[in-house]
Coordinates of C-alpha atoms in Angstrom, one line a residue:
X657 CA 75.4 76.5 -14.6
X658 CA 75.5 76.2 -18.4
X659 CA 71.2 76.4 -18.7
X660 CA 70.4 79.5 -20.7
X661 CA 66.8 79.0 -21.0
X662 CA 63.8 79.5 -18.3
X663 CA 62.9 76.7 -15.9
X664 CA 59.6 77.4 -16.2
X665 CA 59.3 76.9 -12.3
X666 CA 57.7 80.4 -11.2
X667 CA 59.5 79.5 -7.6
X668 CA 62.6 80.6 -9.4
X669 CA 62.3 84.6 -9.3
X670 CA 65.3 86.0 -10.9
X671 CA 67.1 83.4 -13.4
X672 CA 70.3 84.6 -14.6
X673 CA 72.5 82.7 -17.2
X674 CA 76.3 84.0 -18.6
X675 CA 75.5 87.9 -17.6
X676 CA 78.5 89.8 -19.4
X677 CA 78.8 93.6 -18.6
X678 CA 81.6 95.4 -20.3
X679 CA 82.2 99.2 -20.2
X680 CA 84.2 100.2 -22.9
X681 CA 87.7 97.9 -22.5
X682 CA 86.9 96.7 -19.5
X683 CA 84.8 93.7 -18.6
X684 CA 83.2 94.5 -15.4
X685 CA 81.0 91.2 -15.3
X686 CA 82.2 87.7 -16.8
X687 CA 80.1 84.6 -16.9
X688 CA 77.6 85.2 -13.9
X689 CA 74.9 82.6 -13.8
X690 CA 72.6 82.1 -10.6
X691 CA 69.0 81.4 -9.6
X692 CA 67.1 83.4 -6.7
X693 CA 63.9 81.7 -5.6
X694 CA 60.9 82.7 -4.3
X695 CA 61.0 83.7 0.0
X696 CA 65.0 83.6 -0.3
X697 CA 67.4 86.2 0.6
X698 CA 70.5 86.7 -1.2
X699 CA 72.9 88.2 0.4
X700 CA 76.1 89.4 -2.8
X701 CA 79.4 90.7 -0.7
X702 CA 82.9 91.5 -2.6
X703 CA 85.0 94.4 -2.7
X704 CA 84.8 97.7 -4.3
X705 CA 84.9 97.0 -8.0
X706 CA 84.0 93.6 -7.9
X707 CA 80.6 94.1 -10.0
X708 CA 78.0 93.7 -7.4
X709 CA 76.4 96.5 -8.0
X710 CA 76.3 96.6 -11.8
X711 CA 75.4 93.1 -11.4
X712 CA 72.0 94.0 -9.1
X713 CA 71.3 97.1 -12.1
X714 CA 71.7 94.6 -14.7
X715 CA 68.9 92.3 -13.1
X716 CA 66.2 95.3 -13.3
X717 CA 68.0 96.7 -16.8
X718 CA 69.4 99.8 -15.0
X719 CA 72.4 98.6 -17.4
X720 CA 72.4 96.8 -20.6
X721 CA 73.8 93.5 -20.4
X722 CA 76.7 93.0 -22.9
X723 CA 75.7 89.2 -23.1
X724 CA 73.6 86.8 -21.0
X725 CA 69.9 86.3 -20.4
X726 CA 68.4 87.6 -17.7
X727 CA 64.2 85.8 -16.6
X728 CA 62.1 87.7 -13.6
X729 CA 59.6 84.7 -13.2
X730 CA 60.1 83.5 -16.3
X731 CA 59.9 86.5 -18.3
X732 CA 63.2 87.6 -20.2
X733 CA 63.6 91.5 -19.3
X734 CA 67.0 91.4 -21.6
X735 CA 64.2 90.3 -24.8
X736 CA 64.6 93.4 -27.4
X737 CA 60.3 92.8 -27.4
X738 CA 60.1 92.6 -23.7
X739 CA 57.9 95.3 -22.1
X740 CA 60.4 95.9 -19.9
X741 CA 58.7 98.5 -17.9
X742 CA 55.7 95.8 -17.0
X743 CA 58.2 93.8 -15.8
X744 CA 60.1 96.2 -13.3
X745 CA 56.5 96.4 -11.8
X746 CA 57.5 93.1 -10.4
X747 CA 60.7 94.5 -8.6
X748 CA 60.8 96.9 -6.1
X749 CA 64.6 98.8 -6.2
X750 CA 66.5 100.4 -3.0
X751 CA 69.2 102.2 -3.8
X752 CA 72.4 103.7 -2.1
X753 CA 71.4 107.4 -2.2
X754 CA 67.7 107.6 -1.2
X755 CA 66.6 109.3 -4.3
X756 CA 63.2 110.5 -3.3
X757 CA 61.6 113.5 -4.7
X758 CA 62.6 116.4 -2.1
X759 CA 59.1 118.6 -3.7
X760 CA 56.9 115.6 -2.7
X761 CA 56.2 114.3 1.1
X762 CA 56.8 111.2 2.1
X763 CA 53.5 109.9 1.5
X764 CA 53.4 111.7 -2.2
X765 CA 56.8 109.8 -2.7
X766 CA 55.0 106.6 -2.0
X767 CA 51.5 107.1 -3.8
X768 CA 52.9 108.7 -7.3
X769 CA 54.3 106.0 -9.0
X770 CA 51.4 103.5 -7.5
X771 CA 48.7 106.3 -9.2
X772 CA 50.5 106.7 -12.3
X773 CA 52.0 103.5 -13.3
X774 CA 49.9 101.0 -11.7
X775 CA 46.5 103.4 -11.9
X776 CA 45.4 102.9 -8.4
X777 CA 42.9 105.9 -7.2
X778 CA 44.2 108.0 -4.6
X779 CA 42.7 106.8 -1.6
X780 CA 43.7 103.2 -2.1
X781 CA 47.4 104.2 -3.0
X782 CA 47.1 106.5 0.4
X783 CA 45.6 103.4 2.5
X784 CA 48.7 101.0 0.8
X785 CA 51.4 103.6 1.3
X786 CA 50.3 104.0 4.9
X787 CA 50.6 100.7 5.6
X788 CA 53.9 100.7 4.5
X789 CA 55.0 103.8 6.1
X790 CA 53.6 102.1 9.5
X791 CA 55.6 98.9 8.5
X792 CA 58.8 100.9 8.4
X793 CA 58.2 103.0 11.8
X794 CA 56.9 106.5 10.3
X795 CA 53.5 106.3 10.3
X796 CA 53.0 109.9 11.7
X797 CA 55.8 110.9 9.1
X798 CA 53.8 110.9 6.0
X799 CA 53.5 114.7 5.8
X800 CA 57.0 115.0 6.4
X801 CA 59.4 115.8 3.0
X802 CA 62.5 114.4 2.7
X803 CA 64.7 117.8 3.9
X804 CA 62.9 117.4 7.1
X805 CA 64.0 113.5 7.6
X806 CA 67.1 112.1 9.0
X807 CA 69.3 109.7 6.0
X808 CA 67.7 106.5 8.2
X809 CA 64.3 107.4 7.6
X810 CA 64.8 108.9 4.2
X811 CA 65.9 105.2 3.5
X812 CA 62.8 103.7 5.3
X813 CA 61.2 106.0 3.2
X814 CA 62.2 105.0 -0.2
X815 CA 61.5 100.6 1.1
X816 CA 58.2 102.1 1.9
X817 CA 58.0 103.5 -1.7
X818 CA 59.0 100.5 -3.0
X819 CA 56.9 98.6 -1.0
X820 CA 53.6 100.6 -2.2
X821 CA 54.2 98.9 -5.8
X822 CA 53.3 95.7 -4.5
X823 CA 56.6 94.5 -5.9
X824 CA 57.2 90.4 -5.9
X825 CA 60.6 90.9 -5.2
X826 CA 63.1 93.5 -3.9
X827 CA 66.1 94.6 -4.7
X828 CA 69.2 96.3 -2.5
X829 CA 72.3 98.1 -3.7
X830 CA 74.0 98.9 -0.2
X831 CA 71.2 100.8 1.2
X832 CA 73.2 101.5 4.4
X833 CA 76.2 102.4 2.8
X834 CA 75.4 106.4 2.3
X835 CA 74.1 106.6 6.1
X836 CA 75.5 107.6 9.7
X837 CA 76.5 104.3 11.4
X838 CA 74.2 105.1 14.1
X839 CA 71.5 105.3 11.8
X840 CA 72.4 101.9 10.1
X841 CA 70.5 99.9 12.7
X842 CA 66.9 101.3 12.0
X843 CA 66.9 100.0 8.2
X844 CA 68.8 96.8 8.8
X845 CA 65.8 96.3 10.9
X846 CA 63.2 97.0 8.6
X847 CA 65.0 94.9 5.8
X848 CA 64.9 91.9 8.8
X849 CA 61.4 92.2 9.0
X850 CA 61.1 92.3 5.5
X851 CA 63.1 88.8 5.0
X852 CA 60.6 87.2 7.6
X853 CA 57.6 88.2 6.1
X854 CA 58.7 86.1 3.3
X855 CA 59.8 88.6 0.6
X856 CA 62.7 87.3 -2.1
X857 CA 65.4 90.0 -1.4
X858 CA 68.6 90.4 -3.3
X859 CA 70.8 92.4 -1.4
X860 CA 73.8 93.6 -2.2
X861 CA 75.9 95.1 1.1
X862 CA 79.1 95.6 2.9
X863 CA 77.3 94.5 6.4
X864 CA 78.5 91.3 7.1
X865 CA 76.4 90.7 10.4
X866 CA 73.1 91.4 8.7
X867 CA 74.1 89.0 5.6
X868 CA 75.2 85.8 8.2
X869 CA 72.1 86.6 10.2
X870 CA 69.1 87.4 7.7
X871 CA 70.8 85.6 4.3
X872 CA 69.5 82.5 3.3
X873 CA 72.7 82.1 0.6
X874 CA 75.5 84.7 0.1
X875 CA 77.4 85.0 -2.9
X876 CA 81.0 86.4 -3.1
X877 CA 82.1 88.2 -5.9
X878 CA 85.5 89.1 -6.9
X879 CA 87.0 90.4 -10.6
X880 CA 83.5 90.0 -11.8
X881 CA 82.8 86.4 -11.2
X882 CA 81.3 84.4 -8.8
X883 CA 84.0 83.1 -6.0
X884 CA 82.5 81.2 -3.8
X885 CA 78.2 81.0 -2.7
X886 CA 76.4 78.8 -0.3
X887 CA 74.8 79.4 3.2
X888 CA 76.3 82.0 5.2
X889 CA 78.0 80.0 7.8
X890 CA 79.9 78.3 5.4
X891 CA 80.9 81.1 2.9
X892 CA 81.4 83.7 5.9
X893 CA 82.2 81.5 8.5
X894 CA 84.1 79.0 6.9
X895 CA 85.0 80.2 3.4
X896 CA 86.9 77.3 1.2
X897 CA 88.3 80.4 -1.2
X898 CA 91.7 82.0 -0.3
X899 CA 90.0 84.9 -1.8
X900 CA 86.8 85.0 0.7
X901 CA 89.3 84.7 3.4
X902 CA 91.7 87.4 2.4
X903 CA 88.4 90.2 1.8
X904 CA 86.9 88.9 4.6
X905 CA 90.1 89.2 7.0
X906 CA 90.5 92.5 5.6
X907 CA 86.9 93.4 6.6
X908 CA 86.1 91.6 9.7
X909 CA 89.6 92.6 11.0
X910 CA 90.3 96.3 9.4
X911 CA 93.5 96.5 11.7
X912 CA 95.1 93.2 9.9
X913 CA 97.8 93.4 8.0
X914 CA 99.1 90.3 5.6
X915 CA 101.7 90.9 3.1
X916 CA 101.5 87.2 1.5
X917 CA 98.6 85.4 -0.1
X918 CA 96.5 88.5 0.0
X919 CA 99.1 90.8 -2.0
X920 CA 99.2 88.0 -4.6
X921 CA 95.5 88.1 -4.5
X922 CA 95.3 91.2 -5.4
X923 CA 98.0 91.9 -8.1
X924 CA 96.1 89.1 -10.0
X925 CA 93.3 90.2 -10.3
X926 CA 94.7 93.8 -11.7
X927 CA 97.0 92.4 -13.8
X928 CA 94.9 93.1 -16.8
X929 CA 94.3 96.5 -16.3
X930 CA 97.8 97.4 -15.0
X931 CA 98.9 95.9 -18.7
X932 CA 96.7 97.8 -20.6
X933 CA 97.3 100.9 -18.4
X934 CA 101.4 100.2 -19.9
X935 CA 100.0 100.1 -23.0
X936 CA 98.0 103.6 -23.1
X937 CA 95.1 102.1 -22.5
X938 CA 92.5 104.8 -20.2
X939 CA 91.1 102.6 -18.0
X940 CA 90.0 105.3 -15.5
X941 CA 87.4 106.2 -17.8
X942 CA 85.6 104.0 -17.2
X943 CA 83.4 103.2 -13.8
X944 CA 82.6 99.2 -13.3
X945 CA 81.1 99.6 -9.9
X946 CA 78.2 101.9 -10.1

C-alpha cells in the first residue's frame, strides 16, 4: 500500500500509511500500512515484541509515531494542528490492566469522562452507562468499586466505560491477557457480542479461538512488519508464511518442539539487535512492546 493520503471514503475508519515507531536505536514498527473499515473486526496476533501493541497505541497517539500518517475517518490524529483529543472521542480504548479508578464505582467510572469531556448531564450519562453495564452482565453492579470486582468484571467494566463515550470504534490491547483463564470466557463474550452488533473492533490478542471465530481479517505481525493478513481461515488455518506457521505451531501446540525452520526464524529476526548488543549497544533499555 504505497497511498499516503485519505480515501475520503468515511467506510474506511482507521487509515494507516508507512507507520514507523522507533524507541531510541531500535525500530519497533517499520513500514505498516493497512485500512480497517467500518463493522470489521481486526483481529492483530504475533509474538511478544512483534509491535502489536505499540502499533494499536500509535493509532489513538498513546505513542508518537516516528513516521507515517495515521486518518480516524478521514481525520489525521498524527497532524501537529489536529485536536487530537476530539478525535480520541471517536475511539473507545481497552486496555490490558483495567485501569479504572478504584475511588469511583463502577457506574462513576463510566459517567465521568461522558460528563466531563463530552458534557452530558448526569442523568443521561447514568441512563447511557446503565445500559452499557446491562450490555456487559452487571447491571446490579453499578454501585460496586473496582476492589470489590473480580479481574473479569473489572474488564467488563472498563468496555462498559468505553462504551458510555459513544465511541465509533473500539480498540483492544489483549484485554484478557492480565485475567484468570477461567475468567477469560466472560469478556470474550461480551467482545462477541460487541462484533455482532456491528462495532469496528481492532483487537490485538494472543486468543487464537476468539480471532478465527469473531475476526473478519487477522493480521500477523512479526519484527515490526506486517507478515501475512487475510481472513482467518486462511492466515490461521492455512498460513502461506513459514513464519505464521512456526508462531502459530508454537502456540497452538505449546508442547512442540522444532529445531529447523523455526530456529532460523528466529535468529533472523534478532540478528540486528544481537549485533548491536556486540557492539555496546543497550538495547534493553529500551521497551518495543508496551
Amino acid at each position: 500500500m504505497t497511498q499516503t493520503i485519505p480515501t475520503g471514503n468515511r467506510d474506511d475508519e482507521i487509515q494507516i500509511y508507512d507507520l514507523h515507531k522507533s524507541f531510541g536505536q531500535i525500530e519497533v514498527l517499520k513500514g505498516i500500512s493497512t485500512i480497517v473499515r467500518r463493522g470489521e473486526v481486526v483481529c492483530v496476533i504475533g509474538p511478544s515484541g512483534s509491535g502489536k501493541s505499540t502499533l494499536l497505541r500509535c493509532v489513538n497517539l498513546l505513542e508518537q509515531p516516528t513516521q507515517g500518517r495515521i486518518f480516524i475517518l478521514n481525520d489525521e490524529i498524527t497532524d501537529l494542528d489536529a485536536d487530537v483529543d476530539e478525535i480520541r472521542t471517536k475511539m473507545g480504548m481497552v486496555f490490558q490492566q483495567f485501569n479504572l479508578f478504584p475511588h469511583l464505582t463502577a457506574m462513576q467510572n463510566c459517567t465521568i469522562a461522558p460528563i466531563r469531556v463530552l458534557k452530558k448531564d448526569k442523568a443521561e450519562a447514568e441512563g447511557n452507562a446503565q445500559a452499557n453495564l446491562d450490555k456487559v452482565g452487571l447491571g446490579d453492579r453499578g454501585d460496586a468499586y473496582p476492589a470489590q470486582l473480580s479481574g473479569g468484571q473489572q474488564q467488563r467494566v472498563a468496555i462498559a466505560r468505553a462504551l458510555s463515550m459513544d465511541p465509533e470504534l473500539m480498540l483492544f490491547d489483549e484485554p484478557t491477557s492480565a485475567l484468570d483463564p477461567e475468567l477469560v470466557g466472560d469478556v470474550l463474550s461480551v467482545m462477541r457480542d460487541l462484533a455482532k452488533s456491528g462495532m469496528t473492533m481492532m483487537v490485538v490478542t494472543h486468543e487464537m479461538a476468539f480471532a478465527r471465530e469473531v475476526a473478519d481479517r487477522v493480521i500477523f505481525m512479526d519484527g515490526g512488519v506486517i507478515v501475512e493478513e487475510g481472513p482467518p481461515d486462511e492466515v490461521i488455518g492455512n498460513p502461506q508464511h513459514e513464519r505464521t506457521r512456526t508462531f502459530l505451531r508454537r502456540v497452538l501446540d505449546p508442547t512442540h518442539v522444532d529445531t529447523g525452520a523455526e530456529d532460523e526464524a528466529y535468529q533472523q529476526r534478532h540478528a540486528a539487535d544481537e549485533s548491536k548488543a556486540t557492539q555496546g549497544v543497550d538495547t534493553s533499555a529500551h521497551s518495543p512492546e508496551r
